[in-house]
mmCIF file of C-alpha atoms and ligand atoms in Angstrom:
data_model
loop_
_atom_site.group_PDB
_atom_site.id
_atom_site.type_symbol
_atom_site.label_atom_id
_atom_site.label_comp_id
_atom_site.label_asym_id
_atom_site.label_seq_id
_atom_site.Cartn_x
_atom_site.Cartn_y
_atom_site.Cartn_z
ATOM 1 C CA UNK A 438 -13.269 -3.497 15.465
ATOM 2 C CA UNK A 439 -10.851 -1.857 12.990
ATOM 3 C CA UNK A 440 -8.754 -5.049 11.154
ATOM 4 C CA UNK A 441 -5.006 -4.870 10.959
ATOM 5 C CA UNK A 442 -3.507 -7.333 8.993
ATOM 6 C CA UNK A 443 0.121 -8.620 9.860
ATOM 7 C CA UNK A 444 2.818 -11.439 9.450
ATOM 8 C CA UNK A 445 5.802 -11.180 11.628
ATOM 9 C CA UNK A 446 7.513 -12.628 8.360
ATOM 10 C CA UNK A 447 7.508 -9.328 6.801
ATOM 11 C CA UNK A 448 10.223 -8.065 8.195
ATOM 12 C CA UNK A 449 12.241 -10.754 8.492
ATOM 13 C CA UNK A 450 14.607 -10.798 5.360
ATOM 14 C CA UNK A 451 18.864 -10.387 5.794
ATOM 15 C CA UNK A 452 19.949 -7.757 3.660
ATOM 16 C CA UNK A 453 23.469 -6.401 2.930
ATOM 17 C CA UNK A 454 24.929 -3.581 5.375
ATOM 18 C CA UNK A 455 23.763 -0.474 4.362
ATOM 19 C CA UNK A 456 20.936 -1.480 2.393
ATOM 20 C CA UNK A 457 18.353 0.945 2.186
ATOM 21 C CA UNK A 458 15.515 -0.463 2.398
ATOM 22 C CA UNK A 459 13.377 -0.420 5.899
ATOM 23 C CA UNK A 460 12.669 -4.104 6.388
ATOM 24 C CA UNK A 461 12.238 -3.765 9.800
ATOM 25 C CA UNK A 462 9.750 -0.830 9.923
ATOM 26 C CA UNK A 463 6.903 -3.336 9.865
ATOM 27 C CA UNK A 464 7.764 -5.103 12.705
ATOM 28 C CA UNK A 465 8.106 -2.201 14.495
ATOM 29 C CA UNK A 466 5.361 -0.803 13.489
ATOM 30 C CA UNK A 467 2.880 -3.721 14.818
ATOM 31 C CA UNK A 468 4.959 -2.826 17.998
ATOM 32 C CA UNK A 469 4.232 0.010 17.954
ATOM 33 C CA UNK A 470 0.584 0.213 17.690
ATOM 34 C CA UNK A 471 0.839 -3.519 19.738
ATOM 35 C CA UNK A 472 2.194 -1.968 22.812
ATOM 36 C CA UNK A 473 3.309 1.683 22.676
ATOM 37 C CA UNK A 474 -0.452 2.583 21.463
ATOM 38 C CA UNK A 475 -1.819 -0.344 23.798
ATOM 39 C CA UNK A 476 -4.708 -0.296 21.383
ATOM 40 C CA UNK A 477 -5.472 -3.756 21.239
ATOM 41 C CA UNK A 478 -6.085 -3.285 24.815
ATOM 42 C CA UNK A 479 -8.567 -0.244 24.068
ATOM 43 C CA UNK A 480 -10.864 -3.296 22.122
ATOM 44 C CA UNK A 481 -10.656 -0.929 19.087
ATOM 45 C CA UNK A 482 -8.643 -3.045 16.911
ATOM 46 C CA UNK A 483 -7.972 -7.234 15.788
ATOM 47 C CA UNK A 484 -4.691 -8.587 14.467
ATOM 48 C CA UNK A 485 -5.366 -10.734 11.462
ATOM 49 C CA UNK A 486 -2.480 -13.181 9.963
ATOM 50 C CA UNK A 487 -2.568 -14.228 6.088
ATOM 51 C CA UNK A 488 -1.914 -17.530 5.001
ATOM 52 C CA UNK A 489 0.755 -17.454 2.176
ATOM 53 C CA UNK A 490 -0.444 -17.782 -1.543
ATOM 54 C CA UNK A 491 0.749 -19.940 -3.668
ATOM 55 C CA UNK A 492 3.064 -19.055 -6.550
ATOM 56 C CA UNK A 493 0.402 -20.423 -9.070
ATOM 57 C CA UNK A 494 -2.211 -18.342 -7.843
ATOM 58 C CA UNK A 495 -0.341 -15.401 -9.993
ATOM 59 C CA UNK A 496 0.512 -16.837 -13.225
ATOM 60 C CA UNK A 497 -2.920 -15.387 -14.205
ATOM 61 C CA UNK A 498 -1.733 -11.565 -13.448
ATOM 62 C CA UNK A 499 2.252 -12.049 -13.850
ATOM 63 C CA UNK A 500 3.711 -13.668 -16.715
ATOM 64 C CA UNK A 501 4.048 -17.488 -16.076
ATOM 65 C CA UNK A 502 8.480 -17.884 -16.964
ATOM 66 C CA UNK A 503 8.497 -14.867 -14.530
ATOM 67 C CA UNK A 504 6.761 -16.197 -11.816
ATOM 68 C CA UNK A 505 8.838 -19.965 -12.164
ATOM 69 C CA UNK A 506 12.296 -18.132 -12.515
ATOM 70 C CA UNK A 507 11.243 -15.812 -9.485
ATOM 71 C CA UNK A 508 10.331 -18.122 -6.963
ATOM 72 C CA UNK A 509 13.318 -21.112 -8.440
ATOM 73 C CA UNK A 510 16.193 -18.011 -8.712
ATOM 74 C CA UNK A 511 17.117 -18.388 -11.582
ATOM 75 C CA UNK A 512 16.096 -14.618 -13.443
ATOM 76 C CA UNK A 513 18.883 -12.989 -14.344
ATOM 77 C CA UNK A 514 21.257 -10.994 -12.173
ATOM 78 C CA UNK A 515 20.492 -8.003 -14.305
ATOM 79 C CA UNK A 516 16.143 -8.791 -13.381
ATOM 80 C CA UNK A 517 16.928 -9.173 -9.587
ATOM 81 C CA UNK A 518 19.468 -5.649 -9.420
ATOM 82 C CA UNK A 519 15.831 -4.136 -11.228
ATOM 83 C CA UNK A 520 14.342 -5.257 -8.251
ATOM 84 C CA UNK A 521 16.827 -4.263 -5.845
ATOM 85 C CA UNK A 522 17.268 -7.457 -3.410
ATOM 86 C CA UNK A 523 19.088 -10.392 -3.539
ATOM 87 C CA UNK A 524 17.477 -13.633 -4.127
ATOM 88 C CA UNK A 525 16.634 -15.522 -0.666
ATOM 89 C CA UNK A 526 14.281 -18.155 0.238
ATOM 90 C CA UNK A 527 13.044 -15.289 2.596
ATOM 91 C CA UNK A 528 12.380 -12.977 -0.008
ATOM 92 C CA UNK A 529 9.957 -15.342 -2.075
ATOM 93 C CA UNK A 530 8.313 -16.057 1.490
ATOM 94 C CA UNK A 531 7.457 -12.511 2.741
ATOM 95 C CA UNK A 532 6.879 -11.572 -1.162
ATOM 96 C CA UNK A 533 3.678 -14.423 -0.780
ATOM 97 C CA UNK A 534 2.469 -13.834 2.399
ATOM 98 C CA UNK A 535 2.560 -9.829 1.782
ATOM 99 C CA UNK A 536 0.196 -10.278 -1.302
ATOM 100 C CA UNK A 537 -1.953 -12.969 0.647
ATOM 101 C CA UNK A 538 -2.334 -10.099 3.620
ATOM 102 C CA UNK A 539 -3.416 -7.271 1.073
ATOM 103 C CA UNK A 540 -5.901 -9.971 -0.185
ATOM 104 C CA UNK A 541 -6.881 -10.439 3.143
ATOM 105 C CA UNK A 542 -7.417 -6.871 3.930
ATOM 106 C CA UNK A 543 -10.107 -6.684 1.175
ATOM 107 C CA UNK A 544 -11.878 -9.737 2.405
ATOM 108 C CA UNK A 545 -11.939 -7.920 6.090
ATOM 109 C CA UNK A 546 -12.834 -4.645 3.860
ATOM 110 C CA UNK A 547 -15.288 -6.305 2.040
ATOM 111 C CA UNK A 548 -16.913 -7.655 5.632
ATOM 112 C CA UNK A 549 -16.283 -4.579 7.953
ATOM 113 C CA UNK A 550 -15.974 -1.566 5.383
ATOM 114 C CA UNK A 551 -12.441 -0.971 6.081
ATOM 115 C CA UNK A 552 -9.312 -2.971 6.976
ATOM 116 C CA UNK A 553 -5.428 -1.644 6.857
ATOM 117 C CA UNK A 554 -2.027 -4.125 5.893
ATOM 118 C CA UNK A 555 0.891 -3.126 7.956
ATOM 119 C CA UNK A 556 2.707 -4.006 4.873
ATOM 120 C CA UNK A 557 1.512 -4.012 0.755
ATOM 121 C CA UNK A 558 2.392 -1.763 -2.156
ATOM 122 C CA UNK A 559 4.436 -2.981 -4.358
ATOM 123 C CA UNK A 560 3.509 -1.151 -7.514
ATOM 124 C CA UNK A 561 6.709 -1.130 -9.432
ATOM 125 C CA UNK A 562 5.855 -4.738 -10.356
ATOM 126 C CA UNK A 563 5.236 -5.568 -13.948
ATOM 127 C CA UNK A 564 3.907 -8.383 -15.777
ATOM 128 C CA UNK A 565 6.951 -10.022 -16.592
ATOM 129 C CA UNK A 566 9.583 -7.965 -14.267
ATOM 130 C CA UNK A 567 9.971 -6.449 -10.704
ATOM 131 C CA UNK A 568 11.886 -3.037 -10.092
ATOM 132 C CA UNK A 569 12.422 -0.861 -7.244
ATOM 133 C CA UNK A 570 11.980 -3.139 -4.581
ATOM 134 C CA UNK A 571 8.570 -4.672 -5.864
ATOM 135 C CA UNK A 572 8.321 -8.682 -7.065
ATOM 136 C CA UNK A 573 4.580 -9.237 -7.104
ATOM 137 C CA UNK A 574 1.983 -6.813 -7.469
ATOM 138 C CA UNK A 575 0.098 -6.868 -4.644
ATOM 139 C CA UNK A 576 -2.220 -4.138 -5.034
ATOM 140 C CA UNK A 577 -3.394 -5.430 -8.774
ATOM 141 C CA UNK A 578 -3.705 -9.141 -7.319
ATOM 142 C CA UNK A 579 -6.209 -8.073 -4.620
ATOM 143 C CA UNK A 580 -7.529 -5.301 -6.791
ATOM 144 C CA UNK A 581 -8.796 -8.220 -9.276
ATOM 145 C CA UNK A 582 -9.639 -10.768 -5.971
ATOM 146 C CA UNK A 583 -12.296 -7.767 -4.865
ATOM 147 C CA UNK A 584 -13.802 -7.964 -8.466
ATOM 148 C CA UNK A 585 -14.404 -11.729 -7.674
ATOM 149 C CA UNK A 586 -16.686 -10.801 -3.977
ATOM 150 C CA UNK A 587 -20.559 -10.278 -4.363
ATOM 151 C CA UNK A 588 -21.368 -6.915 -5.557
ATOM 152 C CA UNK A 589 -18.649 -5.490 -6.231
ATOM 153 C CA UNK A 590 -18.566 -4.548 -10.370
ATOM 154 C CA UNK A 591 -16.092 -1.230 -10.077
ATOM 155 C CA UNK A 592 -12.883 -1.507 -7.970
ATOM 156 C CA UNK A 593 -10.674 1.852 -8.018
ATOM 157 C CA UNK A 594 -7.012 1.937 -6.995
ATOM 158 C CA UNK A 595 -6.005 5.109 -5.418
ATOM 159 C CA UNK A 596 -2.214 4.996 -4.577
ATOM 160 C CA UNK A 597 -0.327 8.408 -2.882
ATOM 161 C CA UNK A 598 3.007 7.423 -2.797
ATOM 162 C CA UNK A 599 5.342 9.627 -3.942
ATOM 163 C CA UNK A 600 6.538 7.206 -6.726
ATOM 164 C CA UNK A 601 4.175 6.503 -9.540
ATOM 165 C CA UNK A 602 2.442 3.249 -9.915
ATOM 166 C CA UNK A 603 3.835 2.219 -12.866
ATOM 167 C CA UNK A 604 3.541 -1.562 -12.799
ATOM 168 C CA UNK A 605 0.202 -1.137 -11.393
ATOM 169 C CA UNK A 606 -0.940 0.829 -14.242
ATOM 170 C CA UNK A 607 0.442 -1.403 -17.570
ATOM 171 C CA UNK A 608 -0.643 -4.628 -14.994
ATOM 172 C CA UNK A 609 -4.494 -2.996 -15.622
ATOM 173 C CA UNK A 610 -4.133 -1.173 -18.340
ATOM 174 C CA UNK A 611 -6.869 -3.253 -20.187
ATOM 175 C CA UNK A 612 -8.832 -3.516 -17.103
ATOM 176 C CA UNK A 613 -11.918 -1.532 -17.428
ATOM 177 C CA UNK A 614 -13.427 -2.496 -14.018
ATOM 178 C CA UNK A 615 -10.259 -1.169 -12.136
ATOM 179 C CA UNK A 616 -9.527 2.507 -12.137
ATOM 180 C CA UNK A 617 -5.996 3.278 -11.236
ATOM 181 C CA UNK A 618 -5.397 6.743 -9.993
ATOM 182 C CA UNK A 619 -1.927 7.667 -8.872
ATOM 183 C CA UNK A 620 -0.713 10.573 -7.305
ATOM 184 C CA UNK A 621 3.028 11.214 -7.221
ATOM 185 C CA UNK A 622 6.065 13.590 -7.589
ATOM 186 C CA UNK A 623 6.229 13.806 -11.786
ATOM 187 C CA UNK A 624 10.345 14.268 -10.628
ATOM 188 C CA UNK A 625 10.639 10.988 -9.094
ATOM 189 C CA UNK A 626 11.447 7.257 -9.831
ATOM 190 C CA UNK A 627 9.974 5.495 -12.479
ATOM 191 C CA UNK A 628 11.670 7.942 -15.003
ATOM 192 C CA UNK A 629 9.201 6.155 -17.654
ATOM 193 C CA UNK A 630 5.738 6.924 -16.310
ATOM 194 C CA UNK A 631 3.166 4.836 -18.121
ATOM 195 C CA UNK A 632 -0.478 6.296 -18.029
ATOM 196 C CA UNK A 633 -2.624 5.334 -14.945
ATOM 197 C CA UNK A 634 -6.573 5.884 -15.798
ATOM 198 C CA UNK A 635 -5.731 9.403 -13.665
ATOM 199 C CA UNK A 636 -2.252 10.067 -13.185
ATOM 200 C CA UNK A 637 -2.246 13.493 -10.966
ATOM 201 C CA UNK A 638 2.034 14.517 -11.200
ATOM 202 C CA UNK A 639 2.616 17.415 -8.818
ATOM 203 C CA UNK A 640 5.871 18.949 -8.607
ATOM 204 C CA UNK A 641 9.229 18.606 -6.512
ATOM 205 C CA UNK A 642 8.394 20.697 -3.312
ATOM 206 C CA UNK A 643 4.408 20.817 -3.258
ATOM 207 C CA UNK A 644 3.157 21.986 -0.011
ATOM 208 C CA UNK A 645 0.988 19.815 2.395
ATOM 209 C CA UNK A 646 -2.168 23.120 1.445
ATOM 210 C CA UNK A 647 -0.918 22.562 -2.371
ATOM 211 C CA UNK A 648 -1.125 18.823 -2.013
ATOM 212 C CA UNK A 649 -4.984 18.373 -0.452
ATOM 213 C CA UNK A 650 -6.230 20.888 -2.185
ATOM 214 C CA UNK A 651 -5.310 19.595 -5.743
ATOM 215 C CA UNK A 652 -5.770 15.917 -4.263
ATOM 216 C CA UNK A 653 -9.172 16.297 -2.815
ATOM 217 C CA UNK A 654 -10.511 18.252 -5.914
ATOM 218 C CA UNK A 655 -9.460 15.311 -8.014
ATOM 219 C CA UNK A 656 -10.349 12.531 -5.735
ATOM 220 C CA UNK A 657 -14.002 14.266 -5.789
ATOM 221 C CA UNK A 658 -13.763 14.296 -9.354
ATOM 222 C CA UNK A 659 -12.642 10.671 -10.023
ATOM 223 C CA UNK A 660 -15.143 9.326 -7.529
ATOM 224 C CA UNK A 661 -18.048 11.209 -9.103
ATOM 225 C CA UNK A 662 -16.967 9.871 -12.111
ATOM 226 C CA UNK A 663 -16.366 6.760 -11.869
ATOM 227 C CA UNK A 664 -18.305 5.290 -8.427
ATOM 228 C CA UNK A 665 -16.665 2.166 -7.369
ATOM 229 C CA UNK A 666 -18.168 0.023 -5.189
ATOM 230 C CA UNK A 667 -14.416 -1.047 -3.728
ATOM 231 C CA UNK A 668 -11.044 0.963 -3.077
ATOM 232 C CA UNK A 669 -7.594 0.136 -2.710
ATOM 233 C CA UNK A 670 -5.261 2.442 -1.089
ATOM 234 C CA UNK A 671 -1.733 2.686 -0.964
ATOM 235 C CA UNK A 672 -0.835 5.223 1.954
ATOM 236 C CA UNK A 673 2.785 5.614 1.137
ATOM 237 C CA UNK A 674 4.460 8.078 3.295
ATOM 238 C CA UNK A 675 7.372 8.719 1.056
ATOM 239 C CA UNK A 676 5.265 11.987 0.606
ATOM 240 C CA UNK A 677 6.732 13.403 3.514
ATOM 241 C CA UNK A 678 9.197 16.706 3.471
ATOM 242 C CA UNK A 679 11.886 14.404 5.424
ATOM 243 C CA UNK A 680 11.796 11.346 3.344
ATOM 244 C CA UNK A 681 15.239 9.759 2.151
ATOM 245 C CA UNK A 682 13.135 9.396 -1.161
ATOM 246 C CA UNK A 683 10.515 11.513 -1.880
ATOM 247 C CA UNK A 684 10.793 15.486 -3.132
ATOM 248 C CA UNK A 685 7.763 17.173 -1.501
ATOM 249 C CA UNK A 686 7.339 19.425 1.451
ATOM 250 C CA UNK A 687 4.381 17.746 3.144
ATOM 251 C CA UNK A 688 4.479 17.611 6.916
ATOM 252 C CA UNK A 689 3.460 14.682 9.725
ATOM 253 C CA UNK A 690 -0.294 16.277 9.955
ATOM 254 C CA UNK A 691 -0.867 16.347 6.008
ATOM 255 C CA UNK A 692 -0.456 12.872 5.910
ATOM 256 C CA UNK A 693 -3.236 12.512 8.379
ATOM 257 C CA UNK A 694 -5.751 14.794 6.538
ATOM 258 C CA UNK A 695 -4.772 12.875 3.190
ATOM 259 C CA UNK A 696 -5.496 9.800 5.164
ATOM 260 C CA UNK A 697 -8.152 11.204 6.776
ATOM 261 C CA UNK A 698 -9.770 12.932 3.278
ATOM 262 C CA UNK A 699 -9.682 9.594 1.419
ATOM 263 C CA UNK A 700 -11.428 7.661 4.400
ATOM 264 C CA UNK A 701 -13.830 10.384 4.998
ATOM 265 C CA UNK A 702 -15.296 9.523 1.483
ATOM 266 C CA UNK A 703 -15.442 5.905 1.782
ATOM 267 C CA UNK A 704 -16.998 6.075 5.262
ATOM 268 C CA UNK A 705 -19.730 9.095 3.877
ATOM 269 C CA UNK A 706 -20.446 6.620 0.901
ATOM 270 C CA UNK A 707 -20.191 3.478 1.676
ATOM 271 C CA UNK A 708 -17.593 2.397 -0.056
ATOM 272 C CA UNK A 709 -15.468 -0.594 1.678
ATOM 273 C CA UNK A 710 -11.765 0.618 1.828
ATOM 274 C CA UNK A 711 -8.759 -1.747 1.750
ATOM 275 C CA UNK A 712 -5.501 0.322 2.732
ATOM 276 C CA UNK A 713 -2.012 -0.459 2.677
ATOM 277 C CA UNK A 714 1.269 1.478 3.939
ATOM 278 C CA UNK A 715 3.024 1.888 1.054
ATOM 279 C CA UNK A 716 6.636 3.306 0.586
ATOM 280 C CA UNK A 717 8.372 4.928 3.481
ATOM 281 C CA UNK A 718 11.937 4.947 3.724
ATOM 282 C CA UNK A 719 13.666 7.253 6.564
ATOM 283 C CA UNK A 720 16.207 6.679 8.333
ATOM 284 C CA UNK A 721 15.087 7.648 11.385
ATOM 285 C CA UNK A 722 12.904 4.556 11.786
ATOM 286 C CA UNK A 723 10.646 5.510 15.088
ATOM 287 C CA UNK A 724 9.808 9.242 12.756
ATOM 288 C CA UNK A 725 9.318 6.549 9.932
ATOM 289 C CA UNK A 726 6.583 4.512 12.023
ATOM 290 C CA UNK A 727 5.085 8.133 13.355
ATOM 291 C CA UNK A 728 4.641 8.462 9.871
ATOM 292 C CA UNK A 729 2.679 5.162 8.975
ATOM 293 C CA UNK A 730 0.492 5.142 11.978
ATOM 294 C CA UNK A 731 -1.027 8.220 10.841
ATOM 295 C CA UNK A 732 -3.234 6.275 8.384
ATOM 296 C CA UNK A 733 -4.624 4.321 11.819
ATOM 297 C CA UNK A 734 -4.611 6.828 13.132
ATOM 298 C CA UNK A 735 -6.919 8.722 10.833
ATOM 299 C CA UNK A 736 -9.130 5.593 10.514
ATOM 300 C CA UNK A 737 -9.223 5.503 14.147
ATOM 301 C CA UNK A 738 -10.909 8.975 14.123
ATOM 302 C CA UNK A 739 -13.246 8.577 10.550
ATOM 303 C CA UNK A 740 -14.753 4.967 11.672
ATOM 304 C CA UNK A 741 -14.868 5.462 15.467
ATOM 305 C CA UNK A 742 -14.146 1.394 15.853
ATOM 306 C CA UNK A 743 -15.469 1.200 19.580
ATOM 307 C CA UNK A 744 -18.915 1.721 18.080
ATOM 308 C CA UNK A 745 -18.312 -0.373 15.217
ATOM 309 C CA UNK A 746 -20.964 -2.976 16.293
ATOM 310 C CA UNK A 747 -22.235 -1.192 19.202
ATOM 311 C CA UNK A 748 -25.955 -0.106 18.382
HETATM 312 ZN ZN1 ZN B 1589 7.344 5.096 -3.011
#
C-alpha cells in the first residue's frame, strides 16, 4: 500500500477575495485521487490523518518569542504581511497539523519505504520569522524527527520547487547530518538566497531536457556523495511553464520524470522517501491538481503498490 497522508483541515482557512494563494487545491486534490482516480478502490493506496503537534514541540527548531507570538497573534503586522496571511485561529491549526502530517509521512516512510503529504513545504520559514506563505518549517521539523528513528544517521533534503529553500537552509545550516539540496529558478523569490549544502540555480526559461539532465547529473552526484539513509522531498510544481509563479518552461510530463528520477533512486537503493507537494499556484485549479498528482502518479509506477506486500 502506497501511504497518503491528509487532514481535511488543510484547506480550510478564509482568506481575503483575490488572495492568491490555492488553499483549496488540497482538498481537491484528495478528491481527486479519492474519487476521480478511484484508487483507494484499486487497494493501491491508505489515507492516513495526523494528529496536530503541539506548539512546544518547535521551540527546539524555531525561536521560542516566535513560536508564543505566532500561535497568541500578537507578531507584528509587518512579521505576518512577511508571511502573507492574516492571523486566524485556522491558520495556527492547519499550520500544526500540516507539520504533524509531514512528520507522519516519514514515520510511514520510515515503515513502508515511501509515503507522500498532500500538503508540506513550507521552506520560507526561518528561525525566528515566516515569509512567503510559510509559518513553521515543516520539512526541517520532520527532517530532524527522521534523525531520531533507528538507523537512520544521514537524512538529505532534496526540495524542486521553483523557489529556493531559504529558511530550510539557515534552519540547518549547522546541521551536519541533514544535507539540504535545493533546486530552483536563481530569478525567483527569495531575492536573498542563503547557501543550501547544494544549491543547483538554473535559469528563467530552462527546458523540461535542460532541467533532468542537469538535475539527475547532480542528484547522482549528491547521493554518491553523501549516502543518506533518509530523504525528504518537496515536489513543488511551481516548476511548471504555466505556473502563476514560477519562470521555467517545464511541461506536465517533466514533472513526472523528475518525480519519477528522484523515486527511481530511492526505490534502486533503498533509501525510504518522505515526499511532499510543495508550491503550486495556478489558477486553473483542476491543471493545478493534474500537476500534483503526477508525483503519485510516478510513485504509483516506481513502487508498483499492489505488490507491495504481495510475495
Ligand atoms: Zn515555490
Amino acid at each position: 500500500m502506497l501511504p497518503l497522508v491528509y487532514h481535511p483541515i488543510y484547506s480550510q482557512l478564509d482568506l481575503p477575495e483575490g488572495h492568491r494563494y490555492p488553499i483549496t487545491k488540497y482538498r481537491l486534490l484528495y478528491d481527486y485521487l479519492n474519487c476521480e482516480l478511484n484508487i483507494t478502490n484499486r487497494a493501491i493506496t491508505a489515507f492516513h490523518q495526523p494528529i496536530p503537534i503541539e506548539a512546544h514541540e518547535l521551540k527546539s527548531l524555531h525561536c521560542p518569542d516566535y513560536i508564543e507570538a505566532l500561535v497568541n497573534n500578537s507578531l507584528p503586522a509587518a512579521k505576518m504581511r512577511r508571511i502573507g496571511f492574516p492571523w486566524s485561529q485556522q491558520l495556527i491549526d492547519r499550520t500544526l497539523m500540516s507539520a504533524a502530517g509531514t512528520r507522519l509521512t516519514v514515520d510511514l516512510a520510515f515503515e513502508h519505504g515511501i509515503g507522500i503529504h498532500l500538503s508540506g513545504g513550507y521552506h520560507h520559514a526561518h528561525h525566528d520569522f515566516g515569509s512567503g506563505f510559510c509559518l513553521i518549517n515543516d520539512l526541517a521539523f520532520a527532517a530532524r524527527h527522521a534523525l531520531t528513528l533507528d538507523g537512520i544517521e544521514k537524512v538529505m533534503i532534496i526540495d524542486c520547487d521553483v523557489h529556493q529553500g531559504d529558511g530550510t537552509a539557515t534552519l540547518l545550516a549547522d546541521e551536519p547530518n541533514i544535507i539540504t539540496f535545493s533546486v530552483h529558478c536563481d530569478k525567483n523569490f527569495p531575492a536573498r538566497k542563503p547557501d543550501s549544502d547544494i544549491d543547483l540555480a538554473l535559469p528563467k526559461s530552462t527546458t523540461t531536457n535542460e532541467y533532468i539532465e542537469t538535475f539527475e547529473s547532480i542528484l547522482n552526484l549528491a547521493l554518491a556523495q553523501h549516502q543518506p539513509d533518509f530523504i525528504l522531498y518537496d515536489a513543488g510544481v511551481d516548476i511548471h511553464k504555466d505556473d502563476e509563479l514560477g519562470y521555467f518552461d517545464i511541461s506536465l510530463n517533466g514533472i513526472f520524470e523528475r518525480d519519477r528520477l528522484v523515486l527511481n533512486h530511492c526505490h534502486s537503493d533503498r533509501i525510504p522517501i518522505a515526499a511532499v507537494v510543495g508550491g503550486g499556484y495556478r489558477k486553473d485549479h483542476q491543471q493545478l491538481i493534474k500537476l500534483h498528482t503526477q508525483l503519485v502518479h510516478a510513485a504509483i509506477a516506481v513502487y508498483q503498490p499492489e505488490r507491495m506486500f504481495r510475495p
